Backbone as CSV, one residue per row, in Angstrom:
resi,resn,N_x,N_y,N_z,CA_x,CA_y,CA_z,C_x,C_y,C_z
1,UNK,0.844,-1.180,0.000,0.000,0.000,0.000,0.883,1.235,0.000
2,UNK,0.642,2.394,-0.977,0.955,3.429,-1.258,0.577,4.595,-0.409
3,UNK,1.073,5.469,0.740,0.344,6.312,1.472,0.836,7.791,0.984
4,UNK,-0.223,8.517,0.240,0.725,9.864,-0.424,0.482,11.065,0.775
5,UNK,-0.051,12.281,0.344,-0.178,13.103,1.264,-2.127,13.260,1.423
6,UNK,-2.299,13.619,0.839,-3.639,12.691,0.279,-4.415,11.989,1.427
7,UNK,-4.096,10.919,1.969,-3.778,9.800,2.548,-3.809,10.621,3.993
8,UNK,-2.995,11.124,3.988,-2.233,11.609,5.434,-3.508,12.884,5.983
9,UNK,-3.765,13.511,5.012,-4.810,14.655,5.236,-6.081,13.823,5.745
10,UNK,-6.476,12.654,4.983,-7.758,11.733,5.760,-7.027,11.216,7.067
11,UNK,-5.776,10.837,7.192,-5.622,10.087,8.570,-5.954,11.242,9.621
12,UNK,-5.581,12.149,9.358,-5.114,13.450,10.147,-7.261,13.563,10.618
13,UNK,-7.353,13.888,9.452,-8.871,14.574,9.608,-9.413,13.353,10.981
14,UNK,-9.523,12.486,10.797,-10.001,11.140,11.499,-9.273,11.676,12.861
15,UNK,-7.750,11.007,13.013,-7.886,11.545,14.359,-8.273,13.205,15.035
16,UNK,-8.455,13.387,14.551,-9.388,14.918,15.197,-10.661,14.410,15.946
17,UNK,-10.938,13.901,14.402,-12.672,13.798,14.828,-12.647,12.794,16.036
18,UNK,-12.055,11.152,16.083,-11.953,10.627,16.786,-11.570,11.459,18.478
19,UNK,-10.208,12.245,18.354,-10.229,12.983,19.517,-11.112,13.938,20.192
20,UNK,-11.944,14.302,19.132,-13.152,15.946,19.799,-14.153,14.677,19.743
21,UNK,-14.600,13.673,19.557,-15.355,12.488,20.436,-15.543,12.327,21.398
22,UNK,-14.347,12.342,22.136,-13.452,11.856,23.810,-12.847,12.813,24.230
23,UNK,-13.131,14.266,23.867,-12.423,15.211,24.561,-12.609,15.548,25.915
24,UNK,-14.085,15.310,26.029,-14.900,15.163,27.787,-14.402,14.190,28.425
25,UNK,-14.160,13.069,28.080,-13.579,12.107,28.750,-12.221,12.397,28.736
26,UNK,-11.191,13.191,27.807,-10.215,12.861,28.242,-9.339,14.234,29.305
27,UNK,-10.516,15.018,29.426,-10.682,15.986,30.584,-10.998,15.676,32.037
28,UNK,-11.821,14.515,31.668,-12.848,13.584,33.104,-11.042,12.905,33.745
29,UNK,-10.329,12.671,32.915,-9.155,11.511,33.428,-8.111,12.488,34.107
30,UNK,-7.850,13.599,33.237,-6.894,14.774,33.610,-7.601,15.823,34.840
31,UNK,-8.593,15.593,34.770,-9.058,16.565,36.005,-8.863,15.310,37.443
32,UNK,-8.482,14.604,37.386,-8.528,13.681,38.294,-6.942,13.590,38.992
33,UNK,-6.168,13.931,38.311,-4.176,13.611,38.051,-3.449,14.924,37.621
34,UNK,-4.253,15.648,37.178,-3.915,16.891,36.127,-4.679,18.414,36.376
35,UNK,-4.691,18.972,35.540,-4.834,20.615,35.654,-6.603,20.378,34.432
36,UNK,-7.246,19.285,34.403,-8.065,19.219,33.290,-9.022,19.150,32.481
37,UNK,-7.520,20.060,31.846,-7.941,20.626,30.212,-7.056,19.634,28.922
38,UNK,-6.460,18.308,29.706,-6.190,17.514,28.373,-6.476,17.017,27.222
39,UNK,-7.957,17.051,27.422,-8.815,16.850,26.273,-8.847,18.220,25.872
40,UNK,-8.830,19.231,26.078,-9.364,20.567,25.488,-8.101,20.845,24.070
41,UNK,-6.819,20.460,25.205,-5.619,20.747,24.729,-5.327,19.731,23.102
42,UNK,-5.902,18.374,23.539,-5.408,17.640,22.385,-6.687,17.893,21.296
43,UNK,-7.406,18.122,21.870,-8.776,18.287,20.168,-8.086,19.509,19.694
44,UNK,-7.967,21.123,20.297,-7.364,22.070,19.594,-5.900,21.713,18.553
45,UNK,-4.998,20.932,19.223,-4.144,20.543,18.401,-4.271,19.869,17.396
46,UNK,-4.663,18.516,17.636,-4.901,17.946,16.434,-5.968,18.580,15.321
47,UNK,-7.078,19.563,15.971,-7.864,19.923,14.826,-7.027,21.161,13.779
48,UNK,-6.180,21.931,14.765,-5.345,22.999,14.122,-4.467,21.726,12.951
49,UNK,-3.627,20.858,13.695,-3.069,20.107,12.364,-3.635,19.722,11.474
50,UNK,-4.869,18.735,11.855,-5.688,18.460,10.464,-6.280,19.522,9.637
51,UNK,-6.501,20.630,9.717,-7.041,21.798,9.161,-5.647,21.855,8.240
52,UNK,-4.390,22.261,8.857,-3.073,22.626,8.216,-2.997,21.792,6.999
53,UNK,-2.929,20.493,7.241,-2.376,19.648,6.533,-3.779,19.386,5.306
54,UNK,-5.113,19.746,5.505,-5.628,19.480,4.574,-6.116,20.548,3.677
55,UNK,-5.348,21.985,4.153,-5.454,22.852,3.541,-4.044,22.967,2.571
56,UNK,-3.415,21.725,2.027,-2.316,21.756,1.583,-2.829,21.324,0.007
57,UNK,-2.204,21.441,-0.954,-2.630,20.890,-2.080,-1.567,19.749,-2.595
58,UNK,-2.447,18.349,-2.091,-1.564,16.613,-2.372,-0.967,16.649,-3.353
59,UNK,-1.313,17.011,-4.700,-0.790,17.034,-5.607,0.712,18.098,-5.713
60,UNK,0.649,18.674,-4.981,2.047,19.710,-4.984,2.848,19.376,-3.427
61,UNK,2.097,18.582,-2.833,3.081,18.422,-1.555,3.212,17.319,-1.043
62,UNK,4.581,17.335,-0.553,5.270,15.478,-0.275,5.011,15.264,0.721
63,UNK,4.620,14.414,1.831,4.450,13.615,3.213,5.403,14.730,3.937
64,UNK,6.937,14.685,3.626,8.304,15.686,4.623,7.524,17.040,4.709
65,UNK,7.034,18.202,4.070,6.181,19.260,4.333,5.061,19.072,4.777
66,UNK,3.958,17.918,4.499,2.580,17.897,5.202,2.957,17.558,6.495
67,UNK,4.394,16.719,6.781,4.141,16.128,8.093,4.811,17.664,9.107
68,UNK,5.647,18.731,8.538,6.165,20.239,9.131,5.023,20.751,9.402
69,UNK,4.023,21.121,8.281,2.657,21.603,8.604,2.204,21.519,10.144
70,UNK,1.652,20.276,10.394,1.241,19.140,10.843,2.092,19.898,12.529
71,UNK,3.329,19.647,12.177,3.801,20.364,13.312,4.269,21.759,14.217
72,UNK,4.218,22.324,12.913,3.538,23.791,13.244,2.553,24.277,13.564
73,UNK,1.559,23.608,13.421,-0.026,23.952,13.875,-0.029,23.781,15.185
74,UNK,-0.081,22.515,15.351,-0.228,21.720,16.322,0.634,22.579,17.696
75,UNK,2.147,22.457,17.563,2.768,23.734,18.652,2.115,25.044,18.570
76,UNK,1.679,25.831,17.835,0.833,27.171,17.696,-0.481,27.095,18.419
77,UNK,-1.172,26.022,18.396,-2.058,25.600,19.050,-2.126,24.829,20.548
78,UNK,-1.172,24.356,20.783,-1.190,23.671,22.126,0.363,24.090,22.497
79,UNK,0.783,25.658,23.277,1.894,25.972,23.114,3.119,25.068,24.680
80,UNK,2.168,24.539,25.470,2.560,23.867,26.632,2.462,22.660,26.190
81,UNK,2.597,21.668,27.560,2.892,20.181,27.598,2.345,19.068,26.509
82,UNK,1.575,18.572,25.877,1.655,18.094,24.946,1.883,18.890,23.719
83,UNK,1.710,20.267,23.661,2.054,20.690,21.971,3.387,20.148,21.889
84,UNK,4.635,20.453,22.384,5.645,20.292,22.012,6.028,18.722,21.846
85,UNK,5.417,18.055,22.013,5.607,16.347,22.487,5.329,15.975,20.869
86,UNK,4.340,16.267,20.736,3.309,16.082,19.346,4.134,16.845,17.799
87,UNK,4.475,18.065,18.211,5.540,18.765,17.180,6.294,18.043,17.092
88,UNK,7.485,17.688,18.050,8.755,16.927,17.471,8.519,15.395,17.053
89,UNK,7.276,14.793,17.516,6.170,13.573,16.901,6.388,13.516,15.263
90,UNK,5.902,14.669,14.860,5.384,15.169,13.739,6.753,15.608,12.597
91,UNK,7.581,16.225,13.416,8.715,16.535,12.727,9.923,15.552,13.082
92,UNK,9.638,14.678,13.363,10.425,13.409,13.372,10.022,12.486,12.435
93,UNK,8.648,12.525,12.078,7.976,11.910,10.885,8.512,12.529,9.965
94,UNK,8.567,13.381,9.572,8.684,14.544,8.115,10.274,14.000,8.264
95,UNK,11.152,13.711,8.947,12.745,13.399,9.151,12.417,12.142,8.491
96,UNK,11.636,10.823,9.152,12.043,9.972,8.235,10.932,9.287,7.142
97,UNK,10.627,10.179,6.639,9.518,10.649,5.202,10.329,11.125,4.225
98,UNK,11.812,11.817,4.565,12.357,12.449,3.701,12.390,11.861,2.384
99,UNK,12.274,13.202,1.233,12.692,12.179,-0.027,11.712,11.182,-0.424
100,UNK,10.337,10.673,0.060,9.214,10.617,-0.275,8.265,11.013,-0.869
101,UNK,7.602,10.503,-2.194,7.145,11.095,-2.633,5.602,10.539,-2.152
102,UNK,5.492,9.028,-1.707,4.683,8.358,-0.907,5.267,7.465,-0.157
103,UNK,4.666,6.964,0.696,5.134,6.163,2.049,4.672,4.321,1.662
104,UNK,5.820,3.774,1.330,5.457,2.160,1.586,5.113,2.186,3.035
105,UNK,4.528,0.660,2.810,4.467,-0.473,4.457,5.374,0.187,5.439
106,UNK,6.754,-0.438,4.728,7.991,-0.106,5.674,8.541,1.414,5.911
107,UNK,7.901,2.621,5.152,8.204,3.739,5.370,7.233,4.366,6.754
108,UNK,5.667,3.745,6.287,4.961,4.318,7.227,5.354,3.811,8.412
109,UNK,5.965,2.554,8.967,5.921,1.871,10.392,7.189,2.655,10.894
110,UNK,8.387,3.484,9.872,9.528,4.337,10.178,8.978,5.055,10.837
111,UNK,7.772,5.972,9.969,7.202,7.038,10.429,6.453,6.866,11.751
112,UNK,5.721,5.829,11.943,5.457,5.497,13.334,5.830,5.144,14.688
113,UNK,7.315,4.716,14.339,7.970,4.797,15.765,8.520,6.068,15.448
114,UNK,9.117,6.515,14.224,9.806,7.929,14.486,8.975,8.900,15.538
115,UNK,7.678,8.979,15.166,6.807,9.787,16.351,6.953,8.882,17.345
116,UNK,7.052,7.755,17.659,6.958,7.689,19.363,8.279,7.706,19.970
117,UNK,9.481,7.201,19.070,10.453,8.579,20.094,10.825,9.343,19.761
118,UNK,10.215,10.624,18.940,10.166,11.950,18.815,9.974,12.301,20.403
119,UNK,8.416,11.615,20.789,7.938,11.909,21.801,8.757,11.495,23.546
120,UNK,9.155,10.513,22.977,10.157,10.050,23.949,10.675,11.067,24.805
121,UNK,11.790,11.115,23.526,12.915,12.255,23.318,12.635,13.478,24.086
122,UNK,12.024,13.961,23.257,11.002,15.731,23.617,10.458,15.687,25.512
123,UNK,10.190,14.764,25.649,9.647,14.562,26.776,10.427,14.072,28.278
124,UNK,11.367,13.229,27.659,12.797,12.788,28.535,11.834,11.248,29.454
125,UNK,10.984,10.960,28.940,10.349,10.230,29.450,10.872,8.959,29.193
126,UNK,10.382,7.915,30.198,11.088,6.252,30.016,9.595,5.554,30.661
127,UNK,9.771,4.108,29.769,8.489,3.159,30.732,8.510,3.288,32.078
128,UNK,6.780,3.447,32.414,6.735,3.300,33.748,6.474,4.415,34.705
129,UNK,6.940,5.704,33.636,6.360,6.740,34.434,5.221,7.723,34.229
130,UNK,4.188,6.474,34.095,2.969,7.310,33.822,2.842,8.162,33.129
131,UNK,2.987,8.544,31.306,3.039,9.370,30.344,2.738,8.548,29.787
132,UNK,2.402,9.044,28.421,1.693,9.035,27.143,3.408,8.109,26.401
133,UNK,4.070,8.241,26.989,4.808,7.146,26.178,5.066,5.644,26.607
134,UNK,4.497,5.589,27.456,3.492,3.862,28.225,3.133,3.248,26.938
135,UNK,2.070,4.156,26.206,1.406,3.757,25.124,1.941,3.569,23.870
136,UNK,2.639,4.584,23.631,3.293,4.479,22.306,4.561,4.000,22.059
137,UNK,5.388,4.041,23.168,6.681,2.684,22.848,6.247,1.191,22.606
138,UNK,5.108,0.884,23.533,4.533,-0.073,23.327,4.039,-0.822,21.964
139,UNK,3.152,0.189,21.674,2.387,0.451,20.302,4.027,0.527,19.282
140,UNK,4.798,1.053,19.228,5.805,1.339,18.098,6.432,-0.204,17.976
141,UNK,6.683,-0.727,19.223,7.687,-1.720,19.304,6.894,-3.036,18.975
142,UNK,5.637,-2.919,19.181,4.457,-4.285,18.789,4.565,-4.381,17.241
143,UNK,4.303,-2.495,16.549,4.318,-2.864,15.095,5.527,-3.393,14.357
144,UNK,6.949,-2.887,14.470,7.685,-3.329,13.999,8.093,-4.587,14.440
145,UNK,7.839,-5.182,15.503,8.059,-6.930,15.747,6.775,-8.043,14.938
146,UNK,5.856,-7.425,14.590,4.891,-8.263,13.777,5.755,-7.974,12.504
147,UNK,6.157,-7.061,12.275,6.242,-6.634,10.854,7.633,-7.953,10.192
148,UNK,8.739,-7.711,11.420,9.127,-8.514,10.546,8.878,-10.151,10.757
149,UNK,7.783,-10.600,11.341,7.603,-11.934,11.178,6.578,-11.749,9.327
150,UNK,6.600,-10.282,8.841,5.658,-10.545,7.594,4.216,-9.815,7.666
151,UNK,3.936,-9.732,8.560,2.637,-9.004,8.948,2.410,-7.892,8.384
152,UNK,1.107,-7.652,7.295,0.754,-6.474,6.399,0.514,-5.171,7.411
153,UNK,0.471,-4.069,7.021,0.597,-2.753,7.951,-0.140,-2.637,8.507
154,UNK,-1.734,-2.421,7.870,-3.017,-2.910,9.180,-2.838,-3.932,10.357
155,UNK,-2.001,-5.020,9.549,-2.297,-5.949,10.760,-0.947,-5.683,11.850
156,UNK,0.044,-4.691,10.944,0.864,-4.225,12.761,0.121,-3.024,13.244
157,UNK,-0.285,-2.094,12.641,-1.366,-1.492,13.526,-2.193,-1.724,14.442
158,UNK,-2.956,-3.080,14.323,-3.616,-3.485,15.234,-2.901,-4.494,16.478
159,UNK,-1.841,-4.743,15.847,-1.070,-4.899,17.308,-0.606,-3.931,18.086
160,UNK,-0.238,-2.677,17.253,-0.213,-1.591,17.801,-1.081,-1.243,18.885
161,UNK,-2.116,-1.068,18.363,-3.399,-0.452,19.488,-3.589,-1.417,20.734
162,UNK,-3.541,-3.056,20.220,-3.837,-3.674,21.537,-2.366,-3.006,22.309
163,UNK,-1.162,-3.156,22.060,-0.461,-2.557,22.633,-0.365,-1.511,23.531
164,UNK,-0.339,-0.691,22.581,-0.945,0.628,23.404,-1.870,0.150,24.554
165,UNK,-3.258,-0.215,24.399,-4.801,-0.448,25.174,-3.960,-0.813,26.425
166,UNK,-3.109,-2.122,26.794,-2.377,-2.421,27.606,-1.311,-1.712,28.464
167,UNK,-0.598,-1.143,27.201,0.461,-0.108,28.097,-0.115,1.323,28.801
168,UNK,-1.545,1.712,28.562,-2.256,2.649,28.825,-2.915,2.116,30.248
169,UNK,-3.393,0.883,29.743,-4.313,0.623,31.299,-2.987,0.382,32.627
170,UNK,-1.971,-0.430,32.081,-0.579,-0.497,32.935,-0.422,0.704,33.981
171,UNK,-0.722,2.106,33.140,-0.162,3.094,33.722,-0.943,3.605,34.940
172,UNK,-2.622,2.980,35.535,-3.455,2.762,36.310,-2.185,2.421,37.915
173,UNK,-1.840,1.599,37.490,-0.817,1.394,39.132,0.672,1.817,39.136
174,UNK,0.865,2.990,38.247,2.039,3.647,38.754,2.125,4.929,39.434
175,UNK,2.915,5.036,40.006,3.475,6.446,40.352,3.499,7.316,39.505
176,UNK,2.987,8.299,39.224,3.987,9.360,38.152,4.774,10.077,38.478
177,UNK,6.143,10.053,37.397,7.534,10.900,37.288,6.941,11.920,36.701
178,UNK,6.249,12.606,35.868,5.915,13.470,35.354,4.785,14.200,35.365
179,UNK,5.324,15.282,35.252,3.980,16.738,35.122,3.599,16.751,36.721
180,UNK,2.593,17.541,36.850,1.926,17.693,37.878,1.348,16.580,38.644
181,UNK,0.551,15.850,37.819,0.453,14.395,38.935,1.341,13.704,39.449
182,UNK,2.937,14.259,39.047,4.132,13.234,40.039,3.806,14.176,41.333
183,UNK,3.325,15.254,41.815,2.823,15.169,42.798,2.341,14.870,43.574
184,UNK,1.622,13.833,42.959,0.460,13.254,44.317,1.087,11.842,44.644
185,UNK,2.100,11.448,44.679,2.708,10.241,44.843,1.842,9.218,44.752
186,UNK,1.351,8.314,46.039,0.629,7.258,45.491,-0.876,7.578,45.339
187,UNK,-1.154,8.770,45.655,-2.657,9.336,45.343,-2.887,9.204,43.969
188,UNK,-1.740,9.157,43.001,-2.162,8.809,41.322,-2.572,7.344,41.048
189,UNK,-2.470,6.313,41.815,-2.212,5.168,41.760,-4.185,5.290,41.169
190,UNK,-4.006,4.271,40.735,-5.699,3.550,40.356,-6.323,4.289,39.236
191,UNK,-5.343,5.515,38.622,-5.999,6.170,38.002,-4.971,6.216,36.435
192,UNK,-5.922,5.917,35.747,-5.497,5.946,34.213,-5.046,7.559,33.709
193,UNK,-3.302,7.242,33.339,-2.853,8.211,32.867,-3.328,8.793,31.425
194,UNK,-4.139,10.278,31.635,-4.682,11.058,29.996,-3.663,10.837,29.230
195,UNK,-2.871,10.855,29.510,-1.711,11.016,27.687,-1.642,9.287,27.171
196,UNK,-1.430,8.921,28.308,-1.675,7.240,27.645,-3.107,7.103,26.883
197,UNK,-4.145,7.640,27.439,-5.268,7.585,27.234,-5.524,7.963,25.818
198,UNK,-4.933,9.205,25.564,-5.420,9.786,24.240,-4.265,9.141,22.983
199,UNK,-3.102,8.862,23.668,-2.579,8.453,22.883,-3.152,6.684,21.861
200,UNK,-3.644,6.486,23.025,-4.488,5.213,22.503,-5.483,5.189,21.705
201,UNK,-6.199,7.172,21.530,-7.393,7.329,20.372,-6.331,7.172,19.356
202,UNK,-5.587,7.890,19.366,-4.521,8.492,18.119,-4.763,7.066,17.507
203,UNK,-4.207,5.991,18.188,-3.370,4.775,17.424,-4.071,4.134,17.064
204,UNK,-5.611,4.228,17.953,-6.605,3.659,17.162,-7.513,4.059,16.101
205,UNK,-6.978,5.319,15.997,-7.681,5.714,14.580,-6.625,5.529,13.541
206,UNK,-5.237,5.676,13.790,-4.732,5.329,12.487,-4.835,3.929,12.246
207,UNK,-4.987,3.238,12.776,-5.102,1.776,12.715,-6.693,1.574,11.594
208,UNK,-7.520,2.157,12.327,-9.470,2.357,11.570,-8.790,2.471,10.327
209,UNK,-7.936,3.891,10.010,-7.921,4.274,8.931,-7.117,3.123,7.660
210,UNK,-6.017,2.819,8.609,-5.402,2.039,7.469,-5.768,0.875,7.609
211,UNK,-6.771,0.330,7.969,-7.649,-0.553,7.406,-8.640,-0.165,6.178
212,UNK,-8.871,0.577,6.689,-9.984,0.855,5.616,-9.284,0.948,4.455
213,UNK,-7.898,1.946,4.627,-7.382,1.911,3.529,-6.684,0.771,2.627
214,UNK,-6.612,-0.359,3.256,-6.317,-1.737,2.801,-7.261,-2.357,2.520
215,UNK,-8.626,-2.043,2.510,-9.748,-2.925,1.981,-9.945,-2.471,0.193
C-alpha cells in the first residue's frame, strides 16, 4: 500500500474527529491527576493540524512538508505540555519521510515509531512513568516486531493499538515521574494516565484508517 499526502490529510482529519469524540472524557481523566484541560488541549491541536495539513494541495506536496505543517499547527495551538511532544512527533515523521514522494508499508511503520520517540525524546520520558509514552513505545515496538515476522501494515497497527490499550491501562498502578500528577505520589495510583489515554485514540484511529485503507 501506497500512502501519499492525500492519505495523510484523511488520517489526520479522522484523528481529530476521533479525539473531539473523547475530549470530555479525556478531561474527566486529567481533572482527576492533572490541571483538566487535556482533552481541550489535544482536540485544539490535532484539529489545528488536520485543518493545516488538509489545507495543503496533495498534488504539490510530499508527506516531509505535510508532516512540518502538521507540526507547526499543532505547537501554535497547544503551546505547553503536549504541543511540544506532538511537534517533534510530527517533525520526526517529516525526518524519516524524507525524499518521499509516498510512504510504503515499511516507510509508514519508520514514520510510526519515528513519532513515538520523537515523543520520547522531547519529553525525557522512560516506561513506567505514567506518560503518554506507556502507550506508544509499546504500540511502536508491537508494530515493527509483527512486521518482521511478515505481517501487512493494518495488521501491525492493530497490534499496535492492543499494545498501546495495555500499556495505557498499565499506567493505572504507577506512580507518576511526570507533570503535575508526580505530585500526588501514590494518590495517582488507580488512576489511568490522559496522555496514555489519548494516545491510545490516536493509534486507534490510524489503525481504523489504514484498514480501511487496505480494503
Amino acid at each position: 500500500m501506497a500512502i501519499a499526502t492525500r492519505d495523510l490529510q484523511q488520517m489526520f482529519s479522522l484523528i481529530a474527529e476521533e479525539i473531539g469524540k473523547n475530549r470530555d472524557r479525556l478531561c474527566e481523566l486529567d481533572g482527576v491527576i492533572g490541571d483538566g484541560d487535556h482533552g481541550l488541549a489535544m482536540d485544539a491541536g490535532w484539529q489545528a493540524a488536520a485543518k493545516a495539513i488538509g489545507e495543503l494541495d496533495p498534488s504539490q506536496v510530499v508527506p516531509t512538508p505535510a508532516f512540518n505543517a502538521a507540526a507547526k499547527a499543532f505547537l501554535n495551538a497547544v503551546g505547553a505540555s503536549s504541543g511540544p511532544l506532538y511537534a517533534t512527533a510530527f517533525m520526526r515523521a517529516g525526518t524519516a519521510a524524507k525524499d518521499k514522494s509516498d510512504l510504503s508499508d515499511d516507510d509508514f511503520l519508520c514514520v510510526f515509531s519515528a513519532m513515538a520517540q520523537g515523543i520520547q525524546d522531547r519529553g525525557k520520558a522512560e516506561l513506567g512513568e505514567k506518560t503518554m509514552i506507556d502507550a506508544w513505545k509499546p504500540a511502536a515496538d508491537a508494530a515493527l516486531e509483527v512486521r518482521r515476522m511478515g505481517t501487512n501494515l493494518s495488521g501491525c497497527l492493530a497490534a499496535a493499538v492492543e499494545a498501546a490499550r495495555n500499556g495505557c491501562e498499565a499506567t493505572r498502578g504507577m506512580i507518576a515521574a511526570k507533570g503535575r500528577s508526580s505530585r500526588l505520589g501514590d494518590r495517582a495510583i488507580g488512576h489511568v494516565d490522559p496522555g496514555a489515554a489519548s494516545a491510545v485514540i490516536v493509534i486507534e484511529a490510524i489503525s481504523s484508517f489504514l484498514a480501511r485503507h487496505d480494503d
